[in-house]
Coordinates of N, CA and C and ligand atoms in Angstrom, one line a residue:
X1 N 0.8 -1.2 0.0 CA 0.0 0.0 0.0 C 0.9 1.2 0.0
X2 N 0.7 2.0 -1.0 CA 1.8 3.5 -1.1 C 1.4 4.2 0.1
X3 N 2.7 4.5 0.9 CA 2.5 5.2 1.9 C 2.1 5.1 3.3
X4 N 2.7 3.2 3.3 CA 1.9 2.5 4.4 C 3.5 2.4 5.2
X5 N 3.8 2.7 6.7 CA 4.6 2.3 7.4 C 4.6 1.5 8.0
X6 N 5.0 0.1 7.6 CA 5.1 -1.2 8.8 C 5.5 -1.0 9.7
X7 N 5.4 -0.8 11.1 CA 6.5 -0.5 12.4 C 6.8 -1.9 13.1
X8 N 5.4 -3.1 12.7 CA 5.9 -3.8 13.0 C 7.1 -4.9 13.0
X9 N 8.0 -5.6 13.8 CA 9.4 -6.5 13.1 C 8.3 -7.3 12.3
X10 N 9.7 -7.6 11.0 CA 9.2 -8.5 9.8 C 9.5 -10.0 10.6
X11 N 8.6 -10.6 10.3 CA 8.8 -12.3 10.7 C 9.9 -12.9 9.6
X12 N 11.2 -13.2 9.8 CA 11.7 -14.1 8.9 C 11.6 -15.1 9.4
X13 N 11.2 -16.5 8.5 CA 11.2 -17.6 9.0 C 12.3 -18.6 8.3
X14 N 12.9 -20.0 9.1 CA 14.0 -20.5 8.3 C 13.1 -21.6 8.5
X15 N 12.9 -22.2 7.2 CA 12.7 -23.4 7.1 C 13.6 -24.4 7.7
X16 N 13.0 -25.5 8.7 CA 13.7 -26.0 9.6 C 13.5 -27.4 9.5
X17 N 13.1 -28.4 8.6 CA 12.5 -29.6 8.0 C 13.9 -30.7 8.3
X18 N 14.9 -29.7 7.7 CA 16.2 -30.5 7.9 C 17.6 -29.6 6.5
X19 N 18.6 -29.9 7.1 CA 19.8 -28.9 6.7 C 20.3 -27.9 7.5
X20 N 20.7 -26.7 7.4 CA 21.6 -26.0 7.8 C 21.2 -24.5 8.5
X21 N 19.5 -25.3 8.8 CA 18.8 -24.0 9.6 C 19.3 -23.0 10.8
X22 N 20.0 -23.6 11.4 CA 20.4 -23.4 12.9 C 21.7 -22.0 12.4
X23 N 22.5 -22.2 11.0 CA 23.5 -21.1 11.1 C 22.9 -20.2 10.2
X24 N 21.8 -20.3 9.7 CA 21.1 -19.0 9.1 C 20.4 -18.3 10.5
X25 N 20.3 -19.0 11.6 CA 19.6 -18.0 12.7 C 20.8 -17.4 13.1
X26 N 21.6 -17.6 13.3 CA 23.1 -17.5 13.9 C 23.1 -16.1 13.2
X27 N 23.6 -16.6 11.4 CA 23.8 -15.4 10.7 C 23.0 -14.0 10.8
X28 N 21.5 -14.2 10.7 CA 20.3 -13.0 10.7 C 21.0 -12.2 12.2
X29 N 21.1 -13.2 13.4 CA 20.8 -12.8 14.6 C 22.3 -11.0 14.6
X30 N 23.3 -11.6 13.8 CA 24.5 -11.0 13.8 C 24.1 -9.4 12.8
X31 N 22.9 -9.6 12.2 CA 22.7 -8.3 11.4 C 22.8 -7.0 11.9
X32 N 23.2 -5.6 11.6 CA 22.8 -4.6 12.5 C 21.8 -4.3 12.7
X33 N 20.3 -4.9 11.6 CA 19.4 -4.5 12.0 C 18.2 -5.3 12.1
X34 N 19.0 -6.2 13.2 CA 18.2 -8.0 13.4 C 17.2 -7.4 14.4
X35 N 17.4 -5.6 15.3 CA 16.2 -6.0 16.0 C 15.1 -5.5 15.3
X36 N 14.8 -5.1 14.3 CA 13.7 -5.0 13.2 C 13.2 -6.0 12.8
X37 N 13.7 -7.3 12.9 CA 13.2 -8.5 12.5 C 12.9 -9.2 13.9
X38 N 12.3 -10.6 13.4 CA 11.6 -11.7 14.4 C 12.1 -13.1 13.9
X39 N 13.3 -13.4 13.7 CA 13.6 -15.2 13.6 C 13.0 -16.0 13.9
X40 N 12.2 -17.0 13.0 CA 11.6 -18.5 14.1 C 11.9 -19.2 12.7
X41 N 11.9 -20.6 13.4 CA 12.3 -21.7 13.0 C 10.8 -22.5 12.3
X42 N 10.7 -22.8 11.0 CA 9.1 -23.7 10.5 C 9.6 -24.5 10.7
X43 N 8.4 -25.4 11.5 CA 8.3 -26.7 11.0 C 6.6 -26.8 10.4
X44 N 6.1 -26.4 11.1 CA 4.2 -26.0 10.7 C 3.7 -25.1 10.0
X45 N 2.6 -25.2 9.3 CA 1.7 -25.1 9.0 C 1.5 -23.5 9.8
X46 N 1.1 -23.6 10.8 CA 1.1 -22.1 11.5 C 2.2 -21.1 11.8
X47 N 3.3 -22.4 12.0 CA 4.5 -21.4 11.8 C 4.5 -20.4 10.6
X48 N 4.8 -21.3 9.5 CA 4.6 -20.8 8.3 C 4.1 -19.4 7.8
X49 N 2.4 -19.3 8.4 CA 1.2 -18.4 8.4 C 1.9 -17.1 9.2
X50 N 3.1 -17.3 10.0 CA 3.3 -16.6 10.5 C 4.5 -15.5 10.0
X51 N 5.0 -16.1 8.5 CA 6.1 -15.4 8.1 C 6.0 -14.2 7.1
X52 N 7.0 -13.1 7.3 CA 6.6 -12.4 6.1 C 7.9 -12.8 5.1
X53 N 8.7 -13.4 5.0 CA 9.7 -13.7 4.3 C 10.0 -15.3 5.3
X54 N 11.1 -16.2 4.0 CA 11.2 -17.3 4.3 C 13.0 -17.3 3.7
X55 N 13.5 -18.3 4.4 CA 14.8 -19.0 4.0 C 14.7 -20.5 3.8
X56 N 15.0 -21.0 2.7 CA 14.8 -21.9 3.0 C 16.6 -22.8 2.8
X57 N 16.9 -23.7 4.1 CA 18.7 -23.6 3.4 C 18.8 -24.6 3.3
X58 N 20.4 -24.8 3.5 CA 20.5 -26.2 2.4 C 20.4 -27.6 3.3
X59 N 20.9 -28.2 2.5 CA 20.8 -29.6 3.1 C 20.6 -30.7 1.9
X60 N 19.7 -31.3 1.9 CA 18.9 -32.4 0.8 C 17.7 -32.1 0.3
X61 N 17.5 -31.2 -1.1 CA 16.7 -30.6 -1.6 C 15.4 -32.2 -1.5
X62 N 15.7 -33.0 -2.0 CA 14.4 -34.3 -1.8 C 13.8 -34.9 -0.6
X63 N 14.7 -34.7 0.0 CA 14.3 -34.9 1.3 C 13.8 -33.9 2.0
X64 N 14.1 -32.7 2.2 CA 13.2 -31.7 2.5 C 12.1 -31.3 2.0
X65 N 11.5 -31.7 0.5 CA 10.0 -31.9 0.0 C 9.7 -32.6 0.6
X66 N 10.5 -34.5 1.2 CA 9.5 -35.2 0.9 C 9.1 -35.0 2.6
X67 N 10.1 -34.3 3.5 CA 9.4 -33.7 4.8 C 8.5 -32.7 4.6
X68 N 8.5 -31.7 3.8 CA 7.5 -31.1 3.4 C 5.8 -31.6 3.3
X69 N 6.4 -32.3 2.8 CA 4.8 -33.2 2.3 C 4.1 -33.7 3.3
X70 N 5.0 -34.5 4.0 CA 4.7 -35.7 5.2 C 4.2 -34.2 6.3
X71 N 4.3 -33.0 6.4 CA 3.9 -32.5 7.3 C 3.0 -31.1 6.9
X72 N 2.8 -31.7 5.4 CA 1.7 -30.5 4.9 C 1.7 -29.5 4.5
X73 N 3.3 -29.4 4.4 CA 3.3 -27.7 4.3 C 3.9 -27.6 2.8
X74 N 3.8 -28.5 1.9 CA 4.2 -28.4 0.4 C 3.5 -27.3 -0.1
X75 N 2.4 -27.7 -0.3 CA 1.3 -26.4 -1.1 C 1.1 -25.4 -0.1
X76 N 1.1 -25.1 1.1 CA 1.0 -24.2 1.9 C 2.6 -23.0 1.5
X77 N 3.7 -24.0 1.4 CA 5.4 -23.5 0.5 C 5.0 -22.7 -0.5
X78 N 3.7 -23.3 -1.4 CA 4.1 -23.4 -2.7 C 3.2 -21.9 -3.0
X79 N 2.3 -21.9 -2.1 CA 1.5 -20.3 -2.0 C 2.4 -19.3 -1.6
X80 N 3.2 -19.4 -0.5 CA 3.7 -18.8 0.5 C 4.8 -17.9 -1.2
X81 N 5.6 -19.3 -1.9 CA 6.4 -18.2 -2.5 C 5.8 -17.6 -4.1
X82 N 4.5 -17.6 -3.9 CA 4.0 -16.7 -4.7 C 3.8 -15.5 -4.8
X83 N 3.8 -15.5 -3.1 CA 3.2 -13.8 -2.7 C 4.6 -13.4 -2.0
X84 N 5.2 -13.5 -1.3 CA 6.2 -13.7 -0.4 C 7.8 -13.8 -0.5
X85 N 8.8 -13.1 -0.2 CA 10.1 -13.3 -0.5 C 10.5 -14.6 -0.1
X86 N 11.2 -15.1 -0.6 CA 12.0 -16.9 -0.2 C 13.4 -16.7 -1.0
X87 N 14.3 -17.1 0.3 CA 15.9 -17.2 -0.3 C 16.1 -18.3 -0.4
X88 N 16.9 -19.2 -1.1 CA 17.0 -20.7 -1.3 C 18.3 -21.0 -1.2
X89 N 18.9 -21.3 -0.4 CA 20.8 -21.5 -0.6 C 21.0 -22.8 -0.5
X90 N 21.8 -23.3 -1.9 CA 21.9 -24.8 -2.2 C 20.6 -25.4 -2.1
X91 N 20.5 -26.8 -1.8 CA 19.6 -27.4 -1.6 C 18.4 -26.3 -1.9
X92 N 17.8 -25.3 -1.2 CA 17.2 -24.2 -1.5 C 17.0 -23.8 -2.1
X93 N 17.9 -23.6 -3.1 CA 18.1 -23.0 -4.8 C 17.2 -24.3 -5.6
X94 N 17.5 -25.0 -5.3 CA 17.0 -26.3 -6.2 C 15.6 -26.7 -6.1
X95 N 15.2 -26.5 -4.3 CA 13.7 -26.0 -4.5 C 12.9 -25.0 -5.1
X96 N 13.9 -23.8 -5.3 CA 12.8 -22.4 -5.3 C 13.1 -22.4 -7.0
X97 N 13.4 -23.5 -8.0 CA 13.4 -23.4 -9.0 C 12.6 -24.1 -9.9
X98 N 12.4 -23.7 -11.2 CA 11.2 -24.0 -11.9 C 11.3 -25.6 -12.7
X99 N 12.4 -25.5 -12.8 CA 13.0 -27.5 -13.3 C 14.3 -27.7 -12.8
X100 N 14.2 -29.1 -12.8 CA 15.4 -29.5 -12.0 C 15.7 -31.0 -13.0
X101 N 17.4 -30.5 -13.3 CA 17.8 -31.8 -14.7 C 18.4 -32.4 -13.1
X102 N 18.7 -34.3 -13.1 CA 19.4 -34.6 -12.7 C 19.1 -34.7 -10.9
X103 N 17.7 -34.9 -11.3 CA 16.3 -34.6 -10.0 C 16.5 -36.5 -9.4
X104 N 16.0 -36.3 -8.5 CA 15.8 -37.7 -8.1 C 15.2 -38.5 -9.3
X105 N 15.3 -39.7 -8.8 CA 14.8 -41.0 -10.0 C 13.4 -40.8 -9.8
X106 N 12.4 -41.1 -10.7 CA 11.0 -41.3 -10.3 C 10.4 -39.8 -10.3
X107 N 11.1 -38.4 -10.1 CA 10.9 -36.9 -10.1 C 11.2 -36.5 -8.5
X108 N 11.1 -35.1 -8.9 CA 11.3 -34.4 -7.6 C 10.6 -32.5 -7.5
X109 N 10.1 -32.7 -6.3 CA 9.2 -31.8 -6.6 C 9.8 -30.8 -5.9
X110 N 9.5 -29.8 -6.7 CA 10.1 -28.3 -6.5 C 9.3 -27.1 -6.1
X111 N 9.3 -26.7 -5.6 CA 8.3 -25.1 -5.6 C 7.7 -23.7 -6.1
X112 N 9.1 -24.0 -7.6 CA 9.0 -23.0 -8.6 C 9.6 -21.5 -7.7
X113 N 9.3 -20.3 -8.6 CA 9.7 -19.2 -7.8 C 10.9 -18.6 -9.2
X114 N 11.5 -18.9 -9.1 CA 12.8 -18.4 -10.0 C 12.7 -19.0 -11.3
X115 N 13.0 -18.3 -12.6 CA 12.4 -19.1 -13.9 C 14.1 -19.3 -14.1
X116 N 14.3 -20.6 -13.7 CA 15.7 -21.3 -14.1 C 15.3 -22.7 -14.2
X117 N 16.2 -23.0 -15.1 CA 16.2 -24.6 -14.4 C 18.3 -24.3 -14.3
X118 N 17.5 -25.6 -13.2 CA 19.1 -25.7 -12.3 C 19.6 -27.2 -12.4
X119 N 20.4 -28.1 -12.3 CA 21.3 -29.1 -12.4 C 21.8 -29.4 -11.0
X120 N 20.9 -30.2 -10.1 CA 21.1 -30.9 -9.2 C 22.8 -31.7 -8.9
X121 N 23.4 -31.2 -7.8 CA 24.7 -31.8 -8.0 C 25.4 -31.8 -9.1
X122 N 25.2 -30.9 -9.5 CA 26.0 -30.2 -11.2 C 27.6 -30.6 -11.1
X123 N 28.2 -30.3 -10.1 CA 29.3 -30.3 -10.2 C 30.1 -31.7 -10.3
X124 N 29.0 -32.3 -9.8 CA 29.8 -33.9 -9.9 C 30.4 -34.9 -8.9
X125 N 30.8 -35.6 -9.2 CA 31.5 -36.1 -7.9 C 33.0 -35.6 -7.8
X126 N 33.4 -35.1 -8.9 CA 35.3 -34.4 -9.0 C 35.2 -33.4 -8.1
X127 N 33.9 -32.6 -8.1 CA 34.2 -31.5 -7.5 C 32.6 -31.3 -6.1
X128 N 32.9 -32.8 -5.3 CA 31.8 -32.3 -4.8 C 31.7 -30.9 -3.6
X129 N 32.7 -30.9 -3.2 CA 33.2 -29.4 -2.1 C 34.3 -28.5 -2.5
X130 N 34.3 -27.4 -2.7 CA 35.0 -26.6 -2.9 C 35.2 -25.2 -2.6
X131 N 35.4 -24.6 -2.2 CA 35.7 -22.7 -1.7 C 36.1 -22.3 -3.2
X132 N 35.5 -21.3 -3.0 CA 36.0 -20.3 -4.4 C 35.5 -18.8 -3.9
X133 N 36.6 -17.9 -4.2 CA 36.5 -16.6 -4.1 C 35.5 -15.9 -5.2
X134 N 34.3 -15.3 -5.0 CA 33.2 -14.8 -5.6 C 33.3 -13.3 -6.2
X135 N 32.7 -13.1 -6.9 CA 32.8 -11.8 -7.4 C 31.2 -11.5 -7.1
X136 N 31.1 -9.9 -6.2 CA 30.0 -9.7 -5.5 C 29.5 -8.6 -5.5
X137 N 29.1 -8.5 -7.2 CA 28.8 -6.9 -7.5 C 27.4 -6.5 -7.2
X138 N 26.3 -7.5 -7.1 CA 25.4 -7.2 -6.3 C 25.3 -6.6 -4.9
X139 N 26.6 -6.8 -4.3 CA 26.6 -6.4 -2.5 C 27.1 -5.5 -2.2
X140 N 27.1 -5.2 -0.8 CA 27.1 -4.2 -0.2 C 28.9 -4.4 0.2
X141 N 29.7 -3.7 -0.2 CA 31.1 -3.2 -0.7 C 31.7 -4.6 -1.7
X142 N 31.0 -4.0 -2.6 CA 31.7 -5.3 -3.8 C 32.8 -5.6 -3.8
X143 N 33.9 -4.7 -3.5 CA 35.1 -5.0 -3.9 C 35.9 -6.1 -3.2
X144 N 35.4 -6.8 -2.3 CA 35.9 -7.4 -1.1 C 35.1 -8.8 -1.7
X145 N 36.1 -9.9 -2.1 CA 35.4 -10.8 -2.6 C 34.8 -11.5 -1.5
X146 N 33.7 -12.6 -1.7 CA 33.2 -13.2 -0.7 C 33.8 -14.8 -1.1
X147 N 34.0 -15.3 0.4 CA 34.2 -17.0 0.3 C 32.6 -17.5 0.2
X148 N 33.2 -18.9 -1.3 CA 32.0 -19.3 -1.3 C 32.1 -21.0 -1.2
X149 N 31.1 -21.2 0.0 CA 31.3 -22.5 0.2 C 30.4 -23.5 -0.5
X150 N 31.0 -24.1 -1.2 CA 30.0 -25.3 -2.5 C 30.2 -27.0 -2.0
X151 N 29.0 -27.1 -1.6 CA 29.0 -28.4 -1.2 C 27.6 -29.1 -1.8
X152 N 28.2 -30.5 -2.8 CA 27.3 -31.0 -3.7 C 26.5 -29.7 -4.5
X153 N 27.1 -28.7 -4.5 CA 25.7 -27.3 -4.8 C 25.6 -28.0 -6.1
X154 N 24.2 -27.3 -6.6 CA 23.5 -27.1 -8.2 C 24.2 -26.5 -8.6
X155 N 24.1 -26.6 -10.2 CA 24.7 -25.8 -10.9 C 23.1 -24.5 -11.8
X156 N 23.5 -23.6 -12.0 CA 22.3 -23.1 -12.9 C 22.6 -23.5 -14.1
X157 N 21.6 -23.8 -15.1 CA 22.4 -24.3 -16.1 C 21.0 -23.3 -17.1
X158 N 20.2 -22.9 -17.3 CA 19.7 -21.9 -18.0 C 18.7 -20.7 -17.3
X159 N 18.3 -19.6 -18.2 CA 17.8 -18.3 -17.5 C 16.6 -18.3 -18.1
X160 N 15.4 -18.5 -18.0 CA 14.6 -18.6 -18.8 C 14.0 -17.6 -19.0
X161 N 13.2 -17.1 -20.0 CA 12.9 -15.9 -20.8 C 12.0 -15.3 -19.7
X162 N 12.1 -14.2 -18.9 CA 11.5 -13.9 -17.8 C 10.8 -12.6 -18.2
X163 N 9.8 -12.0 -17.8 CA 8.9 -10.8 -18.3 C 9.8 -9.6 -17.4
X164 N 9.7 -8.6 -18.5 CA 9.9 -7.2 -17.9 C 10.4 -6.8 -16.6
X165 N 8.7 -7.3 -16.3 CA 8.5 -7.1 -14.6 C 9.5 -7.4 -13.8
X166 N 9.8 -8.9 -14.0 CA 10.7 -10.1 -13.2 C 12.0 -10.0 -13.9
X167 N 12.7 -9.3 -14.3 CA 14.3 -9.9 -15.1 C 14.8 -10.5 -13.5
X168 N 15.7 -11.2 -14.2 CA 16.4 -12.0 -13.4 C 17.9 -11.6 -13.3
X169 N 18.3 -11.0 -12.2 CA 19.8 -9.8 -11.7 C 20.9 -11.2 -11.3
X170 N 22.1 -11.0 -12.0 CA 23.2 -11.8 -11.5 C 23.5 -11.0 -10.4
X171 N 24.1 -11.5 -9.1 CA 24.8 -11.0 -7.6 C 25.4 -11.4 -7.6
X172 N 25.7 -12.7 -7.9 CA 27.3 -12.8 -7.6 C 27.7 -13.8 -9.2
X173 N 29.2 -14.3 -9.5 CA 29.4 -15.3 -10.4 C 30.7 -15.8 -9.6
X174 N 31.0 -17.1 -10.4 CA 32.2 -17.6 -10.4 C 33.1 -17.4 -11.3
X175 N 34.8 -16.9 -11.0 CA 35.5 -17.0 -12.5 C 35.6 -18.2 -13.2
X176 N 35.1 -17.8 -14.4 CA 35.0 -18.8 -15.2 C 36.1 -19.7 -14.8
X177 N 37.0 -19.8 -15.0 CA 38.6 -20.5 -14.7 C 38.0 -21.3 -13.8
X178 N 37.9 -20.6 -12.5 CA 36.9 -22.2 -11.2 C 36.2 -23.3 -11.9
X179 N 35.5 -23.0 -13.2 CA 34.5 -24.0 -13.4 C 35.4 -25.0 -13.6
X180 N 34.7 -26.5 -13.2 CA 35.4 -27.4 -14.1 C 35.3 -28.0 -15.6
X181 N 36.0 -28.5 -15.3 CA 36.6 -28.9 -16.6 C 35.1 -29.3 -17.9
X182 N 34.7 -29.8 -17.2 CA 33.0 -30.4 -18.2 C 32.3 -29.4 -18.4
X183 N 32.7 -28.0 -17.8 CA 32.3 -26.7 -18.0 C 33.1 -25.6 -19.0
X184 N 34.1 -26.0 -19.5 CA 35.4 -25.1 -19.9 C 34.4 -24.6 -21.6
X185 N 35.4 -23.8 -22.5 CA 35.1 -23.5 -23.6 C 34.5 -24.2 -24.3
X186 N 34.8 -25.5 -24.4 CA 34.0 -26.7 -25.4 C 33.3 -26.5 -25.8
X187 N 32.5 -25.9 -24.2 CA 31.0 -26.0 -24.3 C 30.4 -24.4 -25.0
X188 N 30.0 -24.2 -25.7 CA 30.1 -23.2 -26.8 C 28.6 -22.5 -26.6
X189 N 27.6 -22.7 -25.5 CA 26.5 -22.6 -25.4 C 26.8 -21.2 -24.7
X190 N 25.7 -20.3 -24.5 CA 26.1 -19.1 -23.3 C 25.1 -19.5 -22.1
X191 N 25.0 -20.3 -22.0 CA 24.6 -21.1 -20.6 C 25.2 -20.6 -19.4
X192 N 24.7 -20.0 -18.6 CA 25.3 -19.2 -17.3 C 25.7 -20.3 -16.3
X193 N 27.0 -20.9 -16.3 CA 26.8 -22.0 -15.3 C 27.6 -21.7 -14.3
X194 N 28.5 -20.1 -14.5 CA 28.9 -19.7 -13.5 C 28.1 -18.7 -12.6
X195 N 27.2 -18.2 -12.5 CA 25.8 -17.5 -11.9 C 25.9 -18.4 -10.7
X196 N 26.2 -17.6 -9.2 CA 25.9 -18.7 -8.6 C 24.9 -17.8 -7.1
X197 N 24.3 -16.5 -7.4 CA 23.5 -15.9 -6.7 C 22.7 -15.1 -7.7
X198 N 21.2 -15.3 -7.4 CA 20.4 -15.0 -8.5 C 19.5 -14.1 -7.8
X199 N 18.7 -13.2 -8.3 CA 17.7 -12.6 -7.9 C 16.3 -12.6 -8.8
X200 N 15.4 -12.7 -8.4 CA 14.1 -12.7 -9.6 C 13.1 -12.3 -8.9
X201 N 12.8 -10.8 -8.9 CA 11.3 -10.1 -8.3 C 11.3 -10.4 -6.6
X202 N 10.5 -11.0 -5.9 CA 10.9 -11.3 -4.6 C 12.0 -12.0 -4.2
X203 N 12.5 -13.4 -4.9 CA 13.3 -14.0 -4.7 C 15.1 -14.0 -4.8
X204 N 15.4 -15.2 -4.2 CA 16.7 -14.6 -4.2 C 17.2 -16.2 -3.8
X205 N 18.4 -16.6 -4.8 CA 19.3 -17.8 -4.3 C 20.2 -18.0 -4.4
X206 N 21.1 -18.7 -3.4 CA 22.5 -18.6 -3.3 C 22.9 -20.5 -3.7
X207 N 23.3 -20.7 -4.5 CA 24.0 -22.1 -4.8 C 25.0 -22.5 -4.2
X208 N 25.4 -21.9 -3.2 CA 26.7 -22.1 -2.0 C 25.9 -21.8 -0.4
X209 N 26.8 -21.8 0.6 CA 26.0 -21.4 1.8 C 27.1 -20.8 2.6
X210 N 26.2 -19.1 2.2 CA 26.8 -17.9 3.2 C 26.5 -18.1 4.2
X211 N 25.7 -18.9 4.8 CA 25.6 -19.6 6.5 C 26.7 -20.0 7.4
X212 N 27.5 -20.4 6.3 CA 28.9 -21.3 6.8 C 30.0 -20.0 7.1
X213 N 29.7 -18.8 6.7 CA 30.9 -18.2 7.3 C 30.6 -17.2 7.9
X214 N 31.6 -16.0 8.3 CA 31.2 -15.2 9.4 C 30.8 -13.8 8.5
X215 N 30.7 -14.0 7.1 CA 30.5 -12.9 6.5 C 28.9 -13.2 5.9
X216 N 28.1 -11.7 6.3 CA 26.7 -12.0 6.3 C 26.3 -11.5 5.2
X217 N 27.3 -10.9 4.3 CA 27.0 -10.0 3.5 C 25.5 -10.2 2.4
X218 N 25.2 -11.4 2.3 CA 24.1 -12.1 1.4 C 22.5 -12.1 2.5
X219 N 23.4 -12.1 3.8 CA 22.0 -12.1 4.3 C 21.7 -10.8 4.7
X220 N 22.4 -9.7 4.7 CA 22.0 -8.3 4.7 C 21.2 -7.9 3.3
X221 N 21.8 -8.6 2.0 CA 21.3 -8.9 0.9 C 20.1 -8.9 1.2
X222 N 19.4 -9.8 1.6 CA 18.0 -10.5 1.5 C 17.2 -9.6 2.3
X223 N 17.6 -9.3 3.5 CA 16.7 -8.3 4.4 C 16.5 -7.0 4.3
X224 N 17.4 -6.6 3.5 CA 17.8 -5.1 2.9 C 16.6 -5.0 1.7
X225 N 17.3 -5.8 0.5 CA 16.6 -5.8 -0.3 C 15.0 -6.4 -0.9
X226 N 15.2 -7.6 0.0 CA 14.1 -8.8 -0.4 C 13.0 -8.0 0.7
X227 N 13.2 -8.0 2.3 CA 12.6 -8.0 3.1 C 11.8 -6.8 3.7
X228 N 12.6 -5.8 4.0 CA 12.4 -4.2 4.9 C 12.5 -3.5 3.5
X229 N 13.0 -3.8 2.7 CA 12.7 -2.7 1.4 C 11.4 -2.7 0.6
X230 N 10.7 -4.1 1.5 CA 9.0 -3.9 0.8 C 8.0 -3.4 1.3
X231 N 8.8 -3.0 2.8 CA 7.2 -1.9 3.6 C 6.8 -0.8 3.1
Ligands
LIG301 N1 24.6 -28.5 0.2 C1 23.5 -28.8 -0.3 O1 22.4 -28.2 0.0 C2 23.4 -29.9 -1.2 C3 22.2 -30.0 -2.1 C4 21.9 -31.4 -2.5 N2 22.9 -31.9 -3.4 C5 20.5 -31.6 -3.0 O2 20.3 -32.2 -4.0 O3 19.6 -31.1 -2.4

């Protein structure tokens, strides 16, 4: 509503089903302007009702559906990120996206949100963990690269034709050179497979996990931009 002041804290909620919930509270709690916000942990249905933004982090993108489901809150997710900001980091990313190559056997169900498709465990087994120094021209003092920690992460592997409204903003990439080898020149496509922080209208996902370190810079990202910049 133009001209409406929320006073009240925004509810961010971290999806808590299973993964790496506990250092996204850590991280938010460290913000300068965490007492503007309200941290809780979903596991319900009511919890849920109670968020104005969500995180959802990493862990096992299939297995956190299929806890999803078993406790209801799939389609309750799948509203929530229609209207509502949702960050996805790893595992996360793979949910908040619109197809997934390289999905569980049988399918895997996703939430949509971001018009990508992404490549589950993209990197392989050569390169299932790895640190790489990020380029972070999305953030707040770019020039200071960020550590990015990739474990089993997705790969993005295309951008799909997105309206006007929604373009879809690179925030961070990898130097090309990091990618591996199955990724080098060969491949002649302009396939963004180094994109590894995306933004699309509310949303926002990180294919690594800024949880793991002491630099919050992505989660000031989301609260800045995704969260308190929508009152
Ligand atoms: N670190 C992670 O979140 C790994 C993601 C995992 N490979 C998946 O499919 O969900």
């Amino acid at each position: 509503m133009t001209g409406f002041t929320d006073d009240r804290r925004k509810v961010i909620g971290i999806l808590a089903l299973q993964g790496a919930f506990a250092e996204h509270r850590t991280a938010l709690e460290k913000l300068s302007c965490h007492r503007r916000l309200e941290v809780i942990l979903v596991k319900t249905i009511e919890d849920l009702s109670r968020c104005d933004a969500l995180i959802i982090p990493g862990g096992e993108s299939t297995t956190i559906a299929l806890l999803a489901r078993i406790s209801g809150l799939l389609d309750p997710l799948r509203q929530f990120v229609k209207v509502k900001p949702v960050w996805g980091t790893c595992a996360g990313a793979i949910l908040l996206s619109q197809v997934v190559e390289n999905g569980k056997k049988g399918g895997q169900e996703l939430l949509g949100g971001m018009d990508i498709t992404i490549a589950r465990n993209g990197w392989g087994s050569q390169l299932e963990s790895f640190e790489a120094e990020l380029d972070v021209q999305g953030l707040n003092d770019p020039k200071r690269p960020f550590k990015g920690i990739f474990i089993r992460a997705p790969v993005v592997l295309k951008l799909h034709q997105s309206s006007e409204d929604h373009p879809i903003q690179v925030i961070a990439q990898l130097a090309s050179e990091l990618l591996p080898p199955s990724f080098d020149s060969s491949d002649h496509s302009d396939e963004p497979k180094n994109f590894v922080a995306l933004r699309q209208g509310l949303h926002f996902l990180t294919t690594f996990h800024p949880e793991l370190t002491d630099d919050n810079r992505f989660h000031d990202y989301f609260v800045r931009e995704c969260v308190l910049g929508r009152s």
